[in-house]
Tab-separated table of C-alpha atoms in Angstrom:
chain	number	residue	atom	x	y	z
A	1	UNK	CA	12.387	89.660	-62.952
A	2	UNK	CA	9.445	87.428	-62.121
A	3	UNK	CA	8.206	86.865	-58.558
A	4	UNK	CA	10.439	83.880	-57.867
A	5	UNK	CA	13.578	85.505	-59.279
A	6	UNK	CA	12.916	88.704	-57.315
A	7	UNK	CA	12.368	86.914	-54.007
A	8	UNK	CA	15.395	84.666	-54.420
A	9	UNK	CA	17.596	87.654	-55.251
A	10	UNK	CA	16.320	89.553	-52.202
A	11	UNK	CA	16.920	86.561	-49.921
A	12	UNK	CA	20.491	86.413	-51.226
A	13	UNK	CA	20.850	90.199	-50.673
A	14	UNK	CA	21.411	90.702	-54.384
A	15	UNK	CA	20.095	93.595	-56.538
A	16	UNK	CA	16.440	93.459	-57.609
A	17	UNK	CA	14.435	95.352	-60.234
A	18	UNK	CA	12.005	96.413	-57.484
A	19	UNK	CA	11.639	95.582	-53.825
A	20	UNK	CA	9.522	92.457	-53.362
A	21	UNK	CA	6.560	92.600	-51.011
A	22	UNK	CA	3.720	90.479	-49.628
A	23	UNK	CA	2.123	89.302	-46.390
A	24	UNK	CA	1.921	86.318	-44.077
A	25	UNK	CA	-1.850	86.559	-44.405
A	26	UNK	CA	-4.429	88.801	-46.041
A	27	UNK	CA	-7.698	88.828	-44.094
A	28	UNK	CA	-10.870	87.819	-45.928
A	29	UNK	CA	-12.607	91.041	-44.830
A	30	UNK	CA	-10.020	93.057	-46.752
A	31	UNK	CA	-10.374	90.772	-49.767
A	32	UNK	CA	-14.125	91.439	-49.736
A	33	UNK	CA	-13.457	95.175	-49.875
A	34	UNK	CA	-10.892	94.885	-52.657
A	35	UNK	CA	-12.976	92.627	-54.885
A	36	UNK	CA	-16.520	93.639	-53.837
A	37	UNK	CA	-17.421	90.006	-53.163
A	38	UNK	CA	-18.834	88.063	-50.235
A	39	UNK	CA	-16.402	85.562	-48.702
A	40	UNK	CA	-17.820	82.694	-46.593
A	41	UNK	CA	-17.257	83.129	-42.840
A	42	UNK	CA	-15.111	86.172	-43.612
A	43	UNK	CA	-15.185	87.695	-40.137
A	44	UNK	CA	-14.482	84.473	-38.259
A	45	UNK	CA	-11.043	83.310	-37.084
A	46	UNK	CA	-9.158	83.712	-40.342
A	47	UNK	CA	-5.843	82.296	-39.119
A	48	UNK	CA	-7.413	79.073	-37.868
A	49	UNK	CA	-9.232	78.623	-41.181
A	50	UNK	CA	-6.066	79.418	-43.164
A	51	UNK	CA	-4.217	76.690	-41.232
A	52	UNK	CA	-6.905	74.007	-41.109
A	53	UNK	CA	-9.466	74.292	-43.939
A	54	UNK	CA	-9.133	73.484	-47.613
A	55	UNK	CA	-9.611	76.488	-49.874
A	56	UNK	CA	-12.562	76.185	-52.243
A	57	UNK	CA	-11.947	77.179	-55.859
A	58	UNK	CA	-13.859	80.424	-55.204
A	59	UNK	CA	-11.800	81.253	-52.110
A	60	UNK	CA	-8.559	80.473	-53.925
A	61	UNK	CA	-9.438	82.735	-56.851
A	62	UNK	CA	-10.408	85.567	-54.507
A	63	UNK	CA	-7.158	85.296	-52.551
A	64	UNK	CA	-5.163	85.098	-55.773
A	65	UNK	CA	-6.843	88.113	-57.383
A	66	UNK	CA	-6.471	90.280	-54.273
A	67	UNK	CA	-2.766	89.497	-54.018
A	68	UNK	CA	-2.243	90.140	-57.714
A	69	UNK	CA	-4.017	93.489	-57.344
A	70	UNK	CA	-1.726	94.482	-54.461
A	71	UNK	CA	1.344	93.334	-56.383
A	72	UNK	CA	2.479	90.632	-53.955
A	73	UNK	CA	5.508	88.533	-54.840
A	74	UNK	CA	5.001	85.691	-52.376
A	75	UNK	CA	2.196	83.598	-50.978
A	76	UNK	CA	2.434	82.244	-47.449
A	77	UNK	CA	0.711	78.906	-46.763
A	78	UNK	CA	0.722	76.065	-44.242
A	79	UNK	CA	0.872	72.293	-44.446
A	80	UNK	CA	-2.813	72.033	-43.582
A	81	UNK	CA	-3.697	70.628	-40.144
A	82	UNK	CA	-7.161	69.028	-40.322
A	83	UNK	CA	-9.298	69.253	-37.192
A	84	UNK	CA	-11.462	66.287	-36.201
A	85	UNK	CA	-14.738	67.028	-34.410
A	86	UNK	CA	-14.977	64.832	-31.320
A	87	UNK	CA	-17.810	66.429	-29.324
A	88	UNK	CA	-19.824	69.584	-28.636
A	89	UNK	CA	-19.751	71.986	-25.707
A	90	UNK	CA	-22.902	72.626	-23.656
A	91	UNK	CA	-23.282	75.875	-25.618
A	92	UNK	CA	-23.313	73.917	-28.872
A	93	UNK	CA	-19.799	74.812	-30.057
A	94	UNK	CA	-17.761	72.013	-31.655
A	95	UNK	CA	-14.890	70.419	-29.763
A	96	UNK	CA	-12.008	69.475	-32.028
A	97	UNK	CA	-8.816	67.442	-31.810
A	98	UNK	CA	-5.932	68.595	-34.010
A	99	UNK	CA	-3.087	66.567	-35.513
A	100	UNK	CA	-0.940	67.232	-32.436
A	101	UNK	CA	-3.504	65.794	-29.995
A	102	UNK	CA	-4.640	69.191	-28.707
A	103	UNK	CA	-8.350	69.346	-27.855
A	104	UNK	CA	-10.199	72.661	-27.928
A	105	UNK	CA	-13.620	74.295	-28.139
A	106	UNK	CA	-13.862	76.362	-31.298
A	107	UNK	CA	-16.068	79.458	-31.529
A	108	UNK	CA	-16.272	81.790	-34.543
A	109	UNK	CA	-13.596	84.096	-33.120
A	110	UNK	CA	-11.642	82.159	-30.477
A	111	UNK	CA	-10.825	78.703	-29.222
A	112	UNK	CA	-10.448	77.409	-25.689
A	113	UNK	CA	-7.886	74.670	-25.057
A	114	UNK	CA	-9.279	71.761	-23.057
A	115	UNK	CA	-6.395	69.300	-23.199
A	116	UNK	CA	-2.717	69.581	-24.083
A	117	UNK	CA	-0.822	66.597	-25.510
A	118	UNK	CA	1.927	66.746	-22.837
A	119	UNK	CA	0.303	66.882	-19.401
A	120	UNK	CA	3.025	65.337	-17.194
A	121	UNK	CA	6.802	64.786	-17.382
A	122	UNK	CA	6.424	61.159	-18.489
A	123	UNK	CA	4.617	62.340	-21.623
A	124	UNK	CA	7.845	63.958	-22.842
A	125	UNK	CA	9.161	60.439	-23.487
A	126	UNK	CA	6.021	58.727	-24.761
A	127	UNK	CA	4.418	61.433	-26.944
A	128	UNK	CA	4.291	60.482	-30.616
A	129	UNK	CA	4.534	63.319	-33.129
A	130	UNK	CA	2.195	63.280	-36.115
A	131	UNK	CA	3.472	61.805	-39.356
A	132	UNK	CA	3.856	63.918	-42.465
A	133	UNK	CA	0.808	62.103	-43.882
A	134	UNK	CA	-1.355	63.516	-41.079
A	135	UNK	CA	-1.016	66.910	-42.789
A	136	UNK	CA	-2.699	67.884	-46.038
A	137	UNK	CA	-0.997	69.664	-48.920
A	138	UNK	CA	-4.011	70.560	-51.072
A	139	UNK	CA	-3.769	74.327	-50.488
A	140	UNK	CA	-0.038	74.238	-51.166
A	141	UNK	CA	-0.677	72.415	-54.441
A	142	UNK	CA	-3.142	75.086	-55.566
A	143	UNK	CA	-0.602	77.883	-55.123
A	144	UNK	CA	2.229	75.874	-56.672
A	145	UNK	CA	0.297	74.803	-59.766
A	146	UNK	CA	-2.212	77.638	-60.265
A	147	UNK	CA	-0.182	80.759	-59.488
A	148	UNK	CA	3.223	82.229	-60.252
A	149	UNK	CA	3.884	83.473	-56.713
A	150	UNK	CA	7.004	82.531	-54.754
A	151	UNK	CA	5.515	79.937	-52.389
A	152	UNK	CA	6.687	79.983	-48.767
A	153	UNK	CA	5.385	77.329	-46.383
A	154	UNK	CA	5.237	77.986	-42.650
A	155	UNK	CA	6.277	75.346	-40.148
A	156	UNK	CA	5.860	76.261	-36.492
A	157	UNK	CA	8.960	75.426	-34.535
A	158	UNK	CA	11.236	75.919	-31.567
A	159	UNK	CA	10.315	77.425	-28.217
A	160	UNK	CA	7.051	78.824	-29.606
A	161	UNK	CA	5.633	75.477	-30.681
A	162	UNK	CA	7.191	73.283	-28.008
A	163	UNK	CA	5.744	75.242	-25.083
A	164	UNK	CA	2.293	74.864	-26.677
A	165	UNK	CA	2.474	71.107	-26.116
A	166	UNK	CA	2.598	71.552	-22.337
A	167	UNK	CA	1.819	75.192	-21.550
A	168	UNK	CA	4.236	78.009	-20.748
A	169	UNK	CA	4.386	77.337	-16.992
A	170	UNK	CA	5.078	73.651	-17.418
A	171	UNK	CA	7.751	74.393	-20.023
A	172	UNK	CA	9.563	76.569	-17.483
A	173	UNK	CA	9.237	73.820	-14.857
A	174	UNK	CA	10.552	71.145	-17.225
A	175	UNK	CA	13.378	73.449	-18.329
A	176	UNK	CA	14.865	73.319	-14.834
A	177	UNK	CA	13.503	70.124	-13.281
A	178	UNK	CA	13.348	67.809	-16.322
A	179	UNK	CA	15.905	69.377	-18.635
A	180	UNK	CA	17.264	66.124	-20.084
A	181	UNK	CA	13.785	64.866	-20.927
A	182	UNK	CA	12.857	68.234	-22.464
A	183	UNK	CA	16.042	68.212	-24.549
A	184	UNK	CA	15.269	64.720	-25.848
A	185	UNK	CA	11.698	65.817	-26.646
A	186	UNK	CA	13.075	68.861	-28.473
A	187	UNK	CA	15.466	66.729	-30.525
A	188	UNK	CA	12.591	64.478	-31.602
A	189	UNK	CA	10.488	67.521	-32.405
A	190	UNK	CA	13.139	69.027	-34.674
A	191	UNK	CA	13.421	65.699	-36.501
A	192	UNK	CA	9.715	66.120	-37.203
A	193	UNK	CA	10.275	69.726	-38.345
A	194	UNK	CA	12.866	68.666	-40.892
A	195	UNK	CA	10.768	65.754	-42.170
A	196	UNK	CA	7.869	68.154	-42.706
A	197	UNK	CA	10.173	70.686	-44.382
A	198	UNK	CA	11.481	67.994	-46.726
A	199	UNK	CA	7.917	67.002	-47.574
A	200	UNK	CA	6.701	70.517	-48.423
A	201	UNK	CA	9.785	71.024	-50.606
A	202	UNK	CA	8.932	67.801	-52.438
A	203	UNK	CA	5.388	69.165	-52.886
A	204	UNK	CA	6.694	72.344	-54.538
A	205	UNK	CA	7.525	74.910	-51.831
A	206	UNK	CA	10.070	77.530	-52.890
A	207	UNK	CA	11.051	78.409	-49.319
A	208	UNK	CA	10.590	77.115	-45.770
A	209	UNK	CA	9.283	79.741	-43.334
A	210	UNK	CA	10.025	78.687	-39.753
A	211	UNK	CA	7.776	80.414	-37.206
A	212	UNK	CA	9.046	80.839	-33.657
A	213	UNK	CA	7.847	83.610	-31.333
A	214	UNK	CA	10.623	83.243	-28.754
A	215	UNK	CA	10.701	86.897	-27.637
A	216	UNK	CA	8.473	89.635	-26.280
A	217	UNK	CA	8.894	93.401	-26.537
A	218	UNK	CA	12.002	93.664	-24.352
A	219	UNK	CA	13.822	90.416	-25.124
A	220	UNK	CA	13.595	86.608	-25.230
A	221	UNK	CA	11.313	84.633	-22.909
A	222	UNK	CA	14.243	82.545	-21.701
A	223	UNK	CA	17.927	83.374	-21.430
A	224	UNK	CA	19.959	83.485	-24.666
A	225	UNK	CA	22.075	80.623	-23.295
A	226	UNK	CA	19.014	78.428	-22.722
A	227	UNK	CA	17.528	79.526	-26.032
A	228	UNK	CA	20.627	78.357	-27.884
A	229	UNK	CA	20.778	74.995	-26.122
A	230	UNK	CA	17.031	74.265	-26.189
A	231	UNK	CA	16.182	75.738	-29.595
A	232	UNK	CA	18.628	77.495	-31.901
A	233	UNK	CA	21.284	74.754	-31.893
A	234	UNK	CA	18.648	72.373	-33.293
A	235	UNK	CA	17.319	74.991	-35.699
A	236	UNK	CA	20.822	75.560	-37.081
A	237	UNK	CA	21.021	71.898	-38.047
A	238	UNK	CA	17.577	72.004	-39.697
A	239	UNK	CA	18.527	75.137	-41.663
A	240	UNK	CA	21.686	73.419	-42.912
A	241	UNK	CA	19.697	70.370	-44.045
A	242	UNK	CA	17.123	72.544	-45.860
A	243	UNK	CA	19.957	74.416	-47.580
A	244	UNK	CA	21.338	71.051	-48.661
A	245	UNK	CA	17.985	70.519	-50.420
A	246	UNK	CA	18.552	73.781	-52.290
A	247	UNK	CA	15.923	75.958	-50.593
A	248	UNK	CA	16.169	79.163	-48.528
A	249	UNK	CA	14.914	79.506	-44.962
A	250	UNK	CA	13.100	82.463	-43.417
A	251	UNK	CA	12.533	82.753	-39.673
A	252	UNK	CA	9.494	84.572	-38.309
A	253	UNK	CA	9.885	85.829	-34.768
A	254	UNK	CA	7.850	88.510	-33.024
A	255	UNK	CA	9.356	90.643	-30.261
A	256	UNK	CA	12.767	92.184	-29.664
A	257	UNK	CA	15.500	90.540	-31.732
A	258	UNK	CA	18.493	92.574	-30.539
A	259	UNK	CA	19.638	90.060	-27.899
A	260	UNK	CA	19.495	87.092	-30.271
A	261	UNK	CA	20.607	88.560	-33.603
A	262	UNK	CA	24.156	87.172	-33.424
A	263	UNK	CA	22.799	83.691	-32.710
A	264	UNK	CA	20.357	83.949	-35.612
A	265	UNK	CA	23.187	84.929	-37.922
A	266	UNK	CA	25.083	81.879	-36.682
A	267	UNK	CA	22.087	79.733	-37.646
A	268	UNK	CA	22.582	80.981	-41.244
A	269	UNK	CA	18.934	81.706	-41.941
A	270	UNK	CA	18.390	83.626	-45.175
A	271	UNK	CA	15.651	85.984	-43.999
A	272	UNK	CA	14.251	87.328	-40.730
A	273	UNK	CA	10.612	88.360	-40.560
A	274	UNK	CA	8.659	90.589	-38.255
A	275	UNK	CA	11.201	93.176	-37.075
A	276	UNK	CA	8.360	94.680	-35.088
A	277	UNK	CA	9.228	98.395	-34.706
A	278	UNK	CA	7.284	98.771	-31.440
A	279	UNK	CA	9.464	96.032	-29.875
A	280	UNK	CA	12.698	97.992	-30.144
A	281	UNK	CA	13.813	96.698	-33.547
A	282	UNK	CA	15.547	99.495	-35.483
A	283	UNK	CA	15.690	98.088	-39.002
A	284	UNK	CA	18.385	100.549	-40.104
A	285	UNK	CA	20.682	99.499	-37.271
A	286	UNK	CA	19.954	95.827	-37.890
A	287	UNK	CA	20.704	96.226	-41.610
A	288	UNK	CA	23.947	97.990	-40.766
A	289	UNK	CA	24.963	95.086	-38.532
A	290	UNK	CA	23.821	92.253	-40.798
A	291	UNK	CA	24.779	93.724	-44.167
A	292	UNK	CA	24.413	91.121	-46.880
A	293	UNK	CA	24.276	88.205	-44.427
A	294	UNK	CA	20.528	88.481	-43.799
A	295	UNK	CA	17.488	89.619	-45.763
A	296	UNK	CA	15.131	91.703	-43.612
A	297	UNK	CA	11.386	91.139	-44.023
A	298	UNK	CA	8.494	93.087	-42.504
A	299	UNK	CA	8.848	96.082	-40.151
A	300	UNK	CA	5.649	97.941	-41.131
A	301	UNK	CA	3.797	98.698	-37.906
A	302	UNK	CA	0.307	97.241	-37.386
A	303	UNK	CA	-0.368	98.691	-33.932
A	304	UNK	CA	-0.421	102.424	-34.798
A	305	UNK	CA	0.629	103.237	-38.362
A	306	UNK	CA	-1.617	100.971	-40.422
A	307	UNK	CA	-4.806	100.991	-38.317
A	308	UNK	CA	-4.708	104.670	-37.271
A	309	UNK	CA	-2.371	106.515	-39.643
A	310	UNK	CA	-3.467	108.330	-42.782
A	311	UNK	CA	-2.672	106.998	-46.271
A	312	UNK	CA	-0.091	109.778	-46.483
A	313	UNK	CA	1.564	108.534	-43.261
A	314	UNK	CA	1.706	105.024	-44.695
A	315	UNK	CA	3.066	106.253	-48.018
A	316	UNK	CA	5.855	108.204	-46.326
A	317	UNK	CA	6.811	105.260	-44.092
A	318	UNK	CA	7.297	103.116	-47.195
A	319	UNK	CA	9.274	105.873	-48.878
A	320	UNK	CA	11.570	106.122	-45.851
A	321	UNK	CA	12.098	102.349	-45.667
A	322	UNK	CA	12.876	102.004	-49.374
A	323	UNK	CA	15.301	104.913	-49.336
A	324	UNK	CA	17.167	103.952	-46.147
A	325	UNK	CA	17.191	100.156	-46.372
A	326	UNK	CA	15.994	99.097	-49.806
A	327	UNK	CA	18.948	100.580	-51.657
A	328	UNK	CA	21.278	98.311	-49.660
A	329	UNK	CA	19.625	95.135	-51.034
A	330	UNK	CA	18.174	92.331	-48.925
A	331	UNK	CA	14.756	93.799	-48.103
A	332	UNK	CA	11.233	92.403	-48.486
A	333	UNK	CA	8.501	94.792	-47.371
A	334	UNK	CA	5.576	93.445	-45.351
A	335	UNK	CA	3.745	94.225	-42.158
A	336	UNK	CA	5.352	93.004	-38.943
A	337	UNK	CA	2.594	90.375	-38.759
A	338	UNK	CA	-0.347	90.361	-41.181
A	339	UNK	CA	-2.904	92.562	-42.917
A	340	UNK	CA	-5.746	92.055	-40.463
A	341	UNK	CA	-9.402	93.017	-40.690
A	342	UNK	CA	-9.020	96.164	-38.534
A	343	UNK	CA	-6.674	97.849	-41.033
A	344	UNK	CA	-8.449	100.381	-43.307
A	345	UNK	CA	-8.444	99.099	-46.856
A	346	UNK	CA	-7.062	102.415	-48.156
A	347	UNK	CA	-3.994	101.986	-45.934
A	348	UNK	CA	-3.431	98.391	-47.043
A	349	UNK	CA	-3.606	99.440	-50.683
A	350	UNK	CA	-1.438	102.519	-50.146
A	351	UNK	CA	1.240	100.468	-48.413
A	352	UNK	CA	1.693	97.953	-51.186
A	353	UNK	CA	1.255	100.361	-54.083
A	354	UNK	CA	3.875	102.634	-52.513
A	355	UNK	CA	6.482	99.856	-52.594
A	356	UNK	CA	6.475	99.808	-56.373
A	357	UNK	CA	6.288	103.590	-56.631
A	358	UNK	CA	9.323	104.222	-54.464
A	359	UNK	CA	11.245	101.218	-55.769
A	360	UNK	CA	11.119	102.841	-59.214
A	361	UNK	CA	12.311	106.129	-57.761
A	362	UNK	CA	15.120	105.022	-55.468
A	363	UNK	CA	16.551	101.743	-56.800
């Protein structure tokens, strides 16, 4: 099987020749250690750069080689969101406006939001979402045309993205005091999500990866009833439309998924990513419940195991996951978020090399 065949089989919960694996993001600091090269601005905010900046040919080749070395099957990219510099702070840091109308001060490691695009209830009606042409697809094109990875493209969606337009507190206020207006805003937003999904599929994406952190460690931020009405009911329609275009859909969601799993199954997503073990997600129990209805992606802990465990600890965790879940089909191994700069390189390498080792032994 090649990368694309392996990932598609896993997402359909069908047998594979080995368990596929990869990451949402591989930090430049780790790439430097793998390849013994110097990456530009490696220690700065990698996620912001991954979402907003065009990869140079050198950066692309470094990312490609590091992923090939680790044996990844998929590459995770964004429709790029260019930032426009509009000013400077008194400390000399640039102030940017993004495609959504958010304005923020950007420092090498953080950014401070100065203005949100929805500041009052009336803005829910008048706000204009960006067009698909406001995004750039150059990084996507590189991975589609210059690699053989299974290309997943992340689109931020649902509760996670919508509350960013106005802030968490205002979202809660609008939820109860301006519910109709918030629902109409949400419907318009999900129209945008599908239009962007259709565009990235046209540009070569193999899979749409919806990202929606709607839960924390003990459950969802809002009630399951509200979550269905204000989010999942719209997502279900988007998933159906993407399936009609012939592509699978993965949902990324941090936090505890146990209270929302039935609703996610009803949405008919193909894969669920994160399955953060420290948030009460028992992947064996979830696999038992979901069977061949849902491919499980992630579950490798980044709070204790990878940063502080030994390579042996990491190796044995992969062995356990392959033996208990991998043999049942429908598993893609990854961290529950990303391979960040604070993870020892020997643990990152051990994790991904162990997938192939134990796949050969137990499948």
